[in-house]
Tab-separated table of C-alpha atoms and ligand atoms in Angstrom:
chain	number	residue	atom	x	y	z
Z	179	MET	CA	0.000	0.000	0.000
Z	180	LYS	CA	1.285	3.516	-0.723
Z	181	LEU	CA	0.453	6.746	1.087
Z	182	PHE	CA	-2.130	9.202	-0.219
Z	183	ASP	CA	0.360	11.866	-1.279
Z	184	VAL	CA	-0.940	15.171	0.126
Z	185	TYR	CA	2.173	16.620	1.797
Z	186	PRO	CA	5.257	18.169	0.156
Z	187	LEU	CA	8.044	16.628	2.275
Z	188	MET	CA	11.464	17.896	3.366
Z	189	ASN	CA	14.173	15.346	2.862
Z	190	VAL	CA	14.779	14.831	6.598
Z	191	THR	CA	13.855	11.770	8.698
Z	192	PRO	CA	13.760	12.714	12.398
Z	193	GLN	CA	14.613	9.852	14.726
Z	194	LYS	CA	15.137	11.368	18.134
Z	195	ALA	CA	14.447	14.692	19.805
Z	196	GLU	CA	15.216	16.520	23.023
Z	197	ASP	CA	14.140	19.997	24.103
Z	198	CYS	CA	14.715	22.303	21.087
Z	199	TYR	CA	16.791	19.794	19.113
Z	200	VAL	CA	15.953	17.012	16.657
Z	201	TRP	CA	18.342	14.341	15.285
Z	202	ASP	CA	17.831	12.694	11.896
Z	203	ASP	CA	18.614	9.119	10.807
Z	204	GLN	CA	22.096	10.235	9.693
Z	205	GLY	CA	22.930	11.560	13.176
Z	206	ASN	CA	22.611	15.253	12.139
Z	207	LYS	CA	21.437	17.570	14.916
Z	208	TYR	CA	18.908	20.324	14.041
Z	209	LEU	CA	17.762	23.359	16.026
Z	210	ASP	CA	13.952	23.182	15.843
Z	211	LEU	CA	12.431	26.641	15.322
Z	212	TYR	CA	9.281	25.139	13.799
Z	213	GLY	CA	8.182	23.005	16.771
Z	214	GLY	CA	6.458	20.483	14.500
Z	215	HIS	CA	4.112	23.310	13.366
Z	216	ALA	CA	3.713	25.123	16.723
Z	217	VAL	CA	2.938	21.887	18.554
Z	218	ILE	CA	6.014	21.433	20.749
Z	219	SER	CA	5.421	23.720	23.726
Z	220	ILE	CA	7.493	22.312	26.618
Z	221	GLY	CA	10.304	20.930	24.436
Z	222	HIS	CA	10.653	17.525	22.811
Z	223	SER	CA	10.628	14.449	25.070
Z	224	HIS	CA	10.483	16.371	28.337
Z	225	PRO	CA	11.287	13.886	31.161
Z	226	HIS	CA	8.231	14.852	33.268
Z	227	TYR	CA	5.966	14.423	30.211
Z	228	ILE	CA	7.446	11.000	29.401
Z	229	ARG	CA	7.103	9.901	33.035
Z	230	GLN	CA	3.463	10.987	33.361
Z	231	ILE	CA	2.275	9.413	30.083
Z	232	THR	CA	4.183	6.189	30.804
Z	233	ARG	CA	2.750	5.977	34.308
Z	234	GLN	CA	-0.772	6.499	32.975
Z	235	LEU	CA	-0.329	3.866	30.258
Z	236	ASN	CA	0.764	1.370	32.910
Z	237	ASN	CA	-2.497	1.992	34.792
Z	238	ILE	CA	-5.213	2.425	32.165
Z	239	GLY	CA	-4.838	3.730	28.602
Z	240	PHE	CA	-8.439	4.128	27.464
Z	241	TYR	CA	-12.053	3.903	28.456
Z	242	SER	CA	-15.043	5.819	27.089
Z	243	ASN	CA	-16.686	9.081	28.139
Z	244	SER	CA	-19.498	7.103	29.806
Z	245	VAL	CA	-17.561	6.563	33.058
Z	246	GLN	CA	-15.963	8.800	35.697
Z	247	ASN	CA	-12.550	10.136	34.643
Z	248	PRO	CA	-11.123	12.350	37.423
Z	249	LEU	CA	-8.142	13.266	35.231
Z	250	GLN	CA	-10.439	15.421	33.056
Z	251	LEU	CA	-11.499	17.490	36.068
Z	252	LYS	CA	-7.899	17.715	37.286
Z	253	LEU	CA	-6.916	19.011	33.837
Z	254	ALA	CA	-9.786	21.538	33.808
Z	255	ASN	CA	-8.787	22.847	37.254
Z	256	LYS	CA	-5.120	23.141	36.309
Z	257	LEU	CA	-5.958	24.846	33.004
Z	258	GLY	CA	-8.203	27.337	34.820
Z	259	GLU	CA	-5.411	28.067	37.289
Z	260	VAL	CA	-2.582	28.444	34.732
Z	261	SER	CA	-4.621	30.386	32.139
Z	262	GLY	CA	-6.571	32.517	34.619
Z	263	MET	CA	-9.894	31.494	32.960
Z	264	THR	CA	-11.248	29.835	36.127
Z	265	ASP	CA	-14.941	30.559	35.457
Z	266	TYR	CA	-15.020	28.797	32.048
Z	267	ASP	CA	-16.028	25.155	31.405
Z	268	LEU	CA	-13.844	22.760	29.406
Z	269	PHE	CA	-14.884	20.438	26.567
Z	270	LEU	CA	-12.134	18.104	25.349
Z	271	CYS	CA	-11.657	16.850	21.784
Z	272	ASN	CA	-8.754	15.727	19.599
Z	273	SER	CA	-7.630	18.445	17.191
Z	274	GLY	CA	-7.844	22.101	16.283
Z	275	ALA	CA	-10.411	21.701	13.521
Z	276	GLU	CA	-12.585	19.655	15.848
Z	277	ALA	CA	-12.376	22.366	18.527
Z	278	ASN	CA	-13.501	25.026	16.019
Z	279	GLU	CA	-16.195	22.761	14.600
Z	280	ASN	CA	-17.645	22.324	18.102
Z	281	ALA	CA	-17.319	26.043	18.866
Z	282	LEU	CA	-19.224	27.021	15.711
Z	283	LYS	CA	-21.862	24.408	16.411
Z	284	LEU	CA	-22.279	25.598	20.002
Z	285	ALA	CA	-22.573	29.217	18.780
Z	286	SER	CA	-25.320	28.157	16.378
Z	287	PHE	CA	-27.149	26.110	19.056
Z	288	HIS	CA	-26.913	29.065	21.456
Z	289	THR	CA	-28.159	31.781	19.083
Z	290	GLY	CA	-30.377	29.770	16.732
Z	291	LYS	CA	-28.618	31.563	13.842
Z	292	LYS	CA	-26.145	30.319	11.248
Z	293	ARG	CA	-24.088	32.997	9.434
Z	294	VAL	CA	-20.442	33.302	10.492
Z	295	ILE	CA	-18.104	36.287	10.271
Z	296	ALA	CA	-14.471	35.332	9.688
Z	297	PHE	CA	-11.486	37.352	8.487
Z	298	LYS	CA	-9.400	37.509	5.335
Z	299	LYS	CA	-6.387	35.140	5.443
Z	300	ALA	CA	-7.973	33.202	8.338
Z	301	PHE	CA	-7.234	29.508	8.831
Z	302	HIS	CA	-9.521	27.520	11.144
Z	303	GLY	CA	-9.062	23.913	9.992
Z	304	ARG	CA	-10.101	21.475	7.278
Z	305	THR	CA	-13.429	20.037	8.478
Z	306	SER	CA	-16.890	21.180	7.438
Z	307	ALA	CA	-17.693	24.500	9.165
Z	308	ALA	CA	-14.027	25.144	10.084
Z	309	VAL	CA	-12.855	24.982	6.466
Z	310	ALA	CA	-15.817	27.078	5.350
Z	311	ALA	CA	-14.575	29.763	7.784
Z	312	THR	CA	-11.058	29.453	6.311
Z	313	ASP	CA	-10.187	32.038	3.667
Z	314	ASN	CA	-8.806	29.574	1.109
Z	315	PRO	CA	-11.253	28.338	-1.555
Z	316	SER	CA	-8.681	25.833	-2.869
Z	317	ILE	CA	-9.174	23.605	0.207
Z	318	GLN	CA	-12.989	23.852	0.206
Z	319	ALA	CA	-14.900	21.128	-1.615
Z	320	GLU	CA	-18.443	21.589	-2.920
Z	321	ILE	CA	-19.754	19.840	0.200
Z	322	ASN	CA	-18.167	22.530	2.420
Z	323	LYS	CA	-19.868	25.386	0.573
Z	324	GLY	CA	-23.293	25.088	2.205
Z	325	HIS	CA	-22.151	27.292	5.092
Z	326	GLU	CA	-22.864	31.014	5.187
Z	327	VAL	CA	-19.559	32.760	5.910
Z	328	THR	CA	-18.633	36.395	5.284
Z	329	PHE	CA	-14.927	37.309	5.222
Z	330	LEU	CA	-14.044	40.822	6.382
Z	331	ASN	CA	-10.786	42.754	6.754
Z	332	LEU	CA	-8.980	42.169	10.040
Z	333	ASN	CA	-9.089	45.262	12.307
Z	334	ASP	CA	-12.122	46.747	10.515
Z	335	SER	CA	-14.702	47.112	13.318
Z	336	ALA	CA	-17.135	49.198	11.234
Z	337	SER	CA	-17.653	46.452	8.656
Z	338	VAL	CA	-18.196	43.899	11.459
Z	339	GLU	CA	-20.930	46.094	12.922
Z	340	ASN	CA	-22.551	46.524	9.477
Z	341	GLU	CA	-22.858	42.749	9.178
Z	342	LEU	CA	-23.954	42.098	12.782
Z	343	LYS	CA	-26.750	44.665	12.400
Z	344	LYS	CA	-28.422	42.333	9.894
Z	345	GLY	CA	-29.261	40.045	12.839
Z	346	ASP	CA	-28.449	36.654	11.256
Z	347	VAL	CA	-24.874	36.109	12.536
Z	348	CYS	CA	-24.262	33.347	15.095
Z	349	ALA	CA	-20.497	33.785	15.517
Z	350	VAL	CA	-17.483	35.958	14.858
Z	351	ILE	CA	-14.374	33.774	14.738
Z	352	VAL	CA	-10.890	35.296	14.902
Z	353	GLU	CA	-7.390	33.947	15.546
Z	354	GLY	CA	-5.543	35.366	18.572
Z	355	ILE	CA	-2.731	35.967	16.072
Z	356	GLN	CA	-3.200	34.849	12.449
Z	357	GLY	CA	-0.646	32.084	11.887
Z	358	ILE	CA	-0.973	30.613	8.414
Z	359	GLY	CA	-2.149	34.064	7.241
Z	360	GLY	CA	1.368	35.375	7.930
Z	361	ILE	CA	1.556	36.398	11.623
Z	362	LYS	CA	-1.036	39.185	11.472
Z	363	ILE	CA	-1.964	40.552	14.905
Z	364	PRO	CA	-5.485	41.852	15.596
Z	365	GLU	CA	-5.252	45.223	17.355
Z	366	ASN	CA	-6.301	45.238	21.021
Z	367	SER	CA	-8.915	47.902	20.260
Z	368	PHE	CA	-10.356	45.690	17.487
Z	369	LEU	CA	-10.705	42.715	19.862
Z	370	GLN	CA	-12.355	45.028	22.407
Z	371	ASP	CA	-14.774	46.204	19.698
Z	372	LEU	CA	-15.555	42.579	18.761
Z	373	GLU	CA	-16.342	41.756	22.394
Z	374	LYS	CA	-18.658	44.767	22.689
Z	375	LEU	CA	-20.358	44.256	19.302
Z	376	CYS	CA	-20.946	40.544	19.849
Z	377	ARG	CA	-22.679	41.289	23.150
Z	378	GLN	CA	-24.701	44.143	21.639
Z	379	TYR	CA	-25.947	42.029	18.699
Z	380	ALA	CA	-26.397	38.690	20.560
Z	381	CYS	CA	-23.648	36.931	18.673
Z	382	VAL	CA	-20.903	34.601	19.941
Z	383	LEU	CA	-17.227	35.670	19.901
Z	384	ILE	CA	-14.881	32.718	19.252
Z	385	LEU	CA	-11.167	33.190	19.813
Z	386	ASP	CA	-9.164	30.598	17.890
Z	387	GLU	CA	-6.053	30.191	20.069
Z	388	ILE	CA	-5.088	26.886	18.456
Z	389	GLN	CA	-1.754	28.243	17.273
Z	390	SER	CA	-1.329	31.429	19.344
Z	391	GLY	CA	-2.409	29.933	22.695
Z	392	TYR	CA	-0.672	27.961	25.412
Z	393	GLY	CA	1.977	30.610	26.091
Z	394	ARG	CA	3.226	30.973	22.522
Z	395	SER	CA	2.508	34.718	22.317
Z	396	GLY	CA	4.113	35.492	25.683
Z	397	SER	CA	0.657	35.524	27.333
Z	398	PHE	CA	-1.188	32.271	28.032
Z	399	PHE	CA	-3.736	33.270	25.365
Z	400	ALA	CA	-2.863	36.031	22.882
Z	401	PHE	CA	-6.261	37.760	23.336
Z	402	GLN	CA	-5.528	38.290	27.053
Z	403	ASP	CA	-3.391	41.323	26.115
Z	404	ALA	CA	-6.628	43.038	25.056
Z	405	GLY	CA	-8.271	42.295	28.425
Z	406	ILE	CA	-11.381	40.740	26.817
Z	407	LYS	CA	-13.516	37.735	27.764
Z	408	PRO	CA	-14.587	35.855	24.617
Z	409	HIS	CA	-17.575	33.500	24.764
Z	410	LEU	CA	-15.570	30.545	23.421
Z	411	ILE	CA	-11.826	29.847	23.168
Z	412	THR	CA	-10.419	27.011	21.055
Z	413	MET	CA	-7.079	25.293	21.734
Z	414	ALA	CA	-5.011	22.398	20.423
Z	415	LYS	CA	-1.377	22.344	19.170
Z	416	GLY	CA	0.722	23.216	22.277
Z	417	MET	CA	-1.827	21.648	24.601
Z	418	GLY	CA	-0.447	18.093	24.350
Z	419	ASN	CA	3.145	18.797	23.182
Z	420	GLY	CA	2.511	16.296	20.375
Z	421	PHE	CA	-0.083	14.059	22.003
Z	422	PRO	CA	-3.283	14.723	19.984
Z	423	ILE	CA	-5.668	16.780	22.113
Z	424	GLY	CA	-7.851	19.822	21.525
Z	425	GLY	CA	-10.325	21.695	23.633
Z	426	LEU	CA	-12.891	24.382	23.964
Z	427	LEU	CA	-13.243	26.838	26.868
Z	428	ILE	CA	-16.876	27.806	27.287
Z	429	SER	CA	-18.062	30.876	29.190
Z	430	PRO	CA	-20.609	30.359	31.995
Z	431	GLU	CA	-23.423	31.877	29.863
Z	432	PHE	CA	-23.661	28.560	27.972
Z	433	LYS	CA	-25.755	25.842	29.566
Z	434	PRO	CA	-24.739	22.238	28.822
Z	435	SER	CA	-27.180	19.399	28.214
Z	436	HIS	CA	-26.503	15.710	27.726
Z	437	GLY	CA	-25.693	14.881	24.113
Z	438	LEU	CA	-25.184	18.526	23.053
Z	439	LEU	CA	-21.515	17.758	22.210
Z	440	GLY	CA	-19.638	14.456	22.291
Z	441	THR	CA	-16.622	12.459	21.162
Z	442	THR	CA	-15.169	8.961	21.517
Z	443	PHE	CA	-11.495	9.776	22.032
Z	444	GLY	CA	-11.664	13.328	23.436
Z	445	GLY	CA	-10.444	13.599	27.028
Z	446	ASN	CA	-8.969	10.085	27.142
Z	447	TYR	CA	-6.582	9.210	29.972
Z	448	LEU	CA	-3.384	9.477	27.957
Z	449	ALA	CA	-4.339	12.829	26.418
Z	450	CYS	CA	-5.225	14.188	29.885
Z	451	ALA	CA	-1.962	12.898	31.380
Z	452	ALA	CA	-0.019	14.560	28.537
Z	453	ALA	CA	-1.942	17.850	28.840
Z	454	LEU	CA	-1.542	17.937	32.637
Z	455	ALA	CA	2.200	17.334	32.354
Z	456	VAL	CA	2.408	20.187	29.801
Z	457	LEU	CA	0.677	22.636	32.180
Z	458	GLU	CA	2.855	21.551	35.112
Z	459	VAL	CA	6.017	22.178	33.097
Z	460	ILE	CA	4.723	25.496	31.687
Z	461	GLU	CA	4.099	26.639	35.260
Z	462	GLU	CA	7.243	25.255	36.879
Z	463	GLN	CA	9.671	26.411	34.177
Z	464	ARG	CA	7.841	29.751	33.714
Z	465	LEU	CA	7.633	29.129	29.989
Z	466	VAL	CA	5.103	31.879	29.210
Z	467	GLU	CA	7.565	34.408	30.609
Z	468	ASN	CA	10.426	32.729	28.747
Z	469	ALA	CA	8.471	32.956	25.472
Z	470	ARG	CA	7.915	36.654	26.103
Z	471	GLN	CA	11.567	37.402	26.910
Z	472	THR	CA	13.230	35.234	24.267
Z	473	GLY	CA	10.685	36.481	21.713
Z	474	ARG	CA	11.422	40.109	22.555
Z	475	PHE	CA	15.165	39.482	22.121
Z	476	LEU	CA	14.621	37.698	18.788
Z	477	ILE	CA	12.358	40.434	17.411
Z	478	GLU	CA	14.819	43.190	18.415
Z	479	GLU	CA	17.724	41.360	16.758
Z	480	LEU	CA	15.747	40.423	13.640
Z	481	ASN	CA	14.683	44.041	13.179
Z	482	GLN	CA	18.340	44.958	12.709
Z	483	ILE	CA	18.991	42.525	9.872
Z	484	ALA	CA	19.118	44.150	6.429
Z	485	GLY	CA	17.078	42.389	3.773
Z	486	ILE	CA	14.064	41.512	5.937
Z	487	GLU	CA	11.129	43.645	4.829
Z	488	GLU	CA	9.132	43.347	8.080
Z	489	VAL	CA	9.302	41.423	11.366
Z	490	ARG	CA	5.906	40.728	12.967
Z	491	GLY	CA	4.889	38.772	16.007
Z	492	ARG	CA	4.713	38.403	19.748
Z	493	GLY	CA	6.518	35.962	22.008
Z	494	LEU	CA	7.688	32.916	20.083
Z	495	MET	CA	5.273	33.361	17.172
Z	496	ILE	CA	7.261	35.441	14.713
Z	497	GLY	CA	7.012	36.130	10.979
Z	498	LEU	CA	9.895	37.429	8.846
Z	499	GLN	CA	8.528	38.933	5.656
Z	500	PHE	CA	10.794	39.217	2.614
Z	501	ASP	CA	10.106	40.887	-0.744
Z	502	HIS	CA	10.832	37.587	-2.510
Z	503	SER	CA	10.289	33.845	-2.055
Z	504	VAL	CA	11.874	32.399	1.099
Z	505	ALA	CA	12.156	28.848	-0.301
Z	506	ASP	CA	15.918	29.079	-0.846
Z	507	ILE	CA	16.635	30.714	2.539
Z	508	ARG	CA	14.603	28.057	4.298
Z	509	ARG	CA	16.269	25.245	2.353
Z	510	ARG	CA	19.760	26.593	3.174
Z	511	LEU	CA	18.862	27.009	6.859
Z	512	VAL	CA	17.991	23.296	6.973
Z	513	THR	CA	20.762	21.877	4.802
Z	514	GLU	CA	23.686	24.167	5.692
Z	515	LYS	CA	22.838	25.452	9.183
Z	516	LYS	CA	20.717	22.534	10.413
Z	517	ILE	CA	17.861	24.797	11.531
Z	518	PHE	CA	14.164	24.036	10.944
Z	519	THR	CA	11.833	26.980	10.273
Z	520	GLY	CA	8.256	27.240	8.982
Z	521	VAL	CA	6.647	29.331	6.225
Z	522	SER	CA	3.463	31.301	5.548
Z	523	SER	CA	2.644	31.742	1.850
Z	524	THR	CA	5.776	32.185	-0.281
Z	525	ASN	CA	7.473	35.222	1.255
Z	526	ILE	CA	7.246	34.735	5.013
Z	527	ILE	CA	9.424	32.607	7.309
Z	528	ARG	CA	7.519	31.579	10.415
Z	529	LEU	CA	9.271	30.869	13.736
Z	530	LEU	CA	7.303	28.631	16.118
Z	531	PRO	CA	9.959	27.100	18.381
Z	532	PRO	CA	9.409	25.231	21.648
Z	533	LEU	CA	8.701	27.709	24.469
Z	534	THR	CA	11.923	26.528	26.155
Z	535	MET	CA	14.061	28.301	23.517
Z	536	THR	CA	16.972	30.160	25.145
Z	537	ILE	CA	18.789	33.402	24.283
Z	538	PRO	CA	21.959	31.484	23.165
Z	539	MET	CA	19.790	29.461	20.757
Z	540	ALA	CA	18.286	32.725	19.477
Z	541	GLN	CA	21.802	34.154	19.010
Z	542	HIS	CA	22.839	31.048	17.096
Z	543	PHE	CA	19.837	31.449	14.771
Z	544	ILE	CA	20.490	35.162	14.214
Z	545	GLY	CA	24.152	34.473	13.307
Z	546	SER	CA	23.163	31.636	10.957
Z	547	LEU	CA	20.427	33.658	9.248
Z	548	LYS	CA	22.830	36.583	8.689
Z	549	GLU	CA	25.342	34.212	7.076
Z	550	VAL	CA	22.686	32.711	4.793
Z	551	LEU	CA	21.417	36.181	3.777
Z	552	GLN	CA	24.935	37.493	3.078
Z	553	THR	CA	26.172	34.659	0.840
D	117	PLP	C1	-5.304	28.927	13.946
D	117	PLP	C2	-5.569	27.497	13.592
D	117	PLP	N1	-6.814	26.997	13.748
D	117	PLP	C3	-7.092	25.706	13.466
D	117	PLP	C4	-6.115	24.838	13.008
D	117	PLP	C5	-6.479	23.404	12.710
D	117	PLP	O1	-5.891	22.567	13.626
D	117	PLP	P1	-5.757	20.978	13.318
D	117	PLP	O2	-4.737	20.853	12.217
D	117	PLP	O3	-5.295	20.403	14.629
D	117	PLP	O4	-7.091	20.501	12.913
D	117	PLP	C6	-4.806	25.316	12.827
D	117	PLP	C7	-3.756	24.422	12.306
D	117	PLP	O5	-2.744	24.835	11.788
D	117	PLP	C8	-4.530	26.680	13.124
D	117	PLP	O6	-3.303	27.185	12.965
């Protein structure tokens, strides 16, 4: 059997990883500034994470959501404590798209309406409503086009109000920081307007923190800088440090009922053990603060490099925009300097390293990037 070929692959075969480093099958060591697409939060193969998942597997690996699972409540309590969102409820699922799918569904249940406002360049996942709210027609099949979604310019509060006035919108969905769209940051005043407008027009505000959450922006959730309280917050990527888990934080205005949402695998023992270990390490190693400080250093240094058109980002979610394709720079960083980076469209390099990245690692990257750009 062969694989259904949907991914363009780098010619690297990772075999082992530790903290911010990955080794391939030839024994080459790479600095990982991509974090497996923003997934590695506490560093690869963290000893506490390995210990906790192993211990759980030796007790019980899986049962269904029809029995008591105290680990889910322990995870909810810890997440409330570390994120500061103590008054929200938690619903657990398995991926980012699934979190957004459930959020949009809950918004529609809650309001009885169905139109969605999303923003240009948004990415919210590849499933039904999530892909319909993604601004990329090339990944939407005919079957995804039954949804009513209106795409507006990010940071344009007036056009949001014009649409909400029509009275048929169930949700406004916005990324804490647009990732795939090229590290575009919604202004704090715009997020504050969205909060106010959604309340005024009885519509649900969904913050997609799947990429920007879990400390990546230097705050636990990127939207927290704006001091707002969204109705729903979606999470995934950094939540399990590679163990598949996603989730939805739900404000107390939403009343649950049996059967309203559900999943087979969501909130399983292993996923909860992984997610709890992640929060414990984030707290103990002060990784949100580290992301903020190392990110600030990186952004200051990157701003001084000639040839980069614009540096955007917060914490360890950084975009370097060039006025030409970055394919060659990225290829040389991997092959010559042994550094993984990500991309957004053709002209933007995206840095999404583990939140454990240190200043010496940042200095090493800056030196390597300068060498690649100068030769
Ligand atoms: C902001 C955002 N939302 C949703 C998703 C979808 O997450 P998943 O690939 O886990 O379904 C992604 C994935 O890149 C994302 O960056």
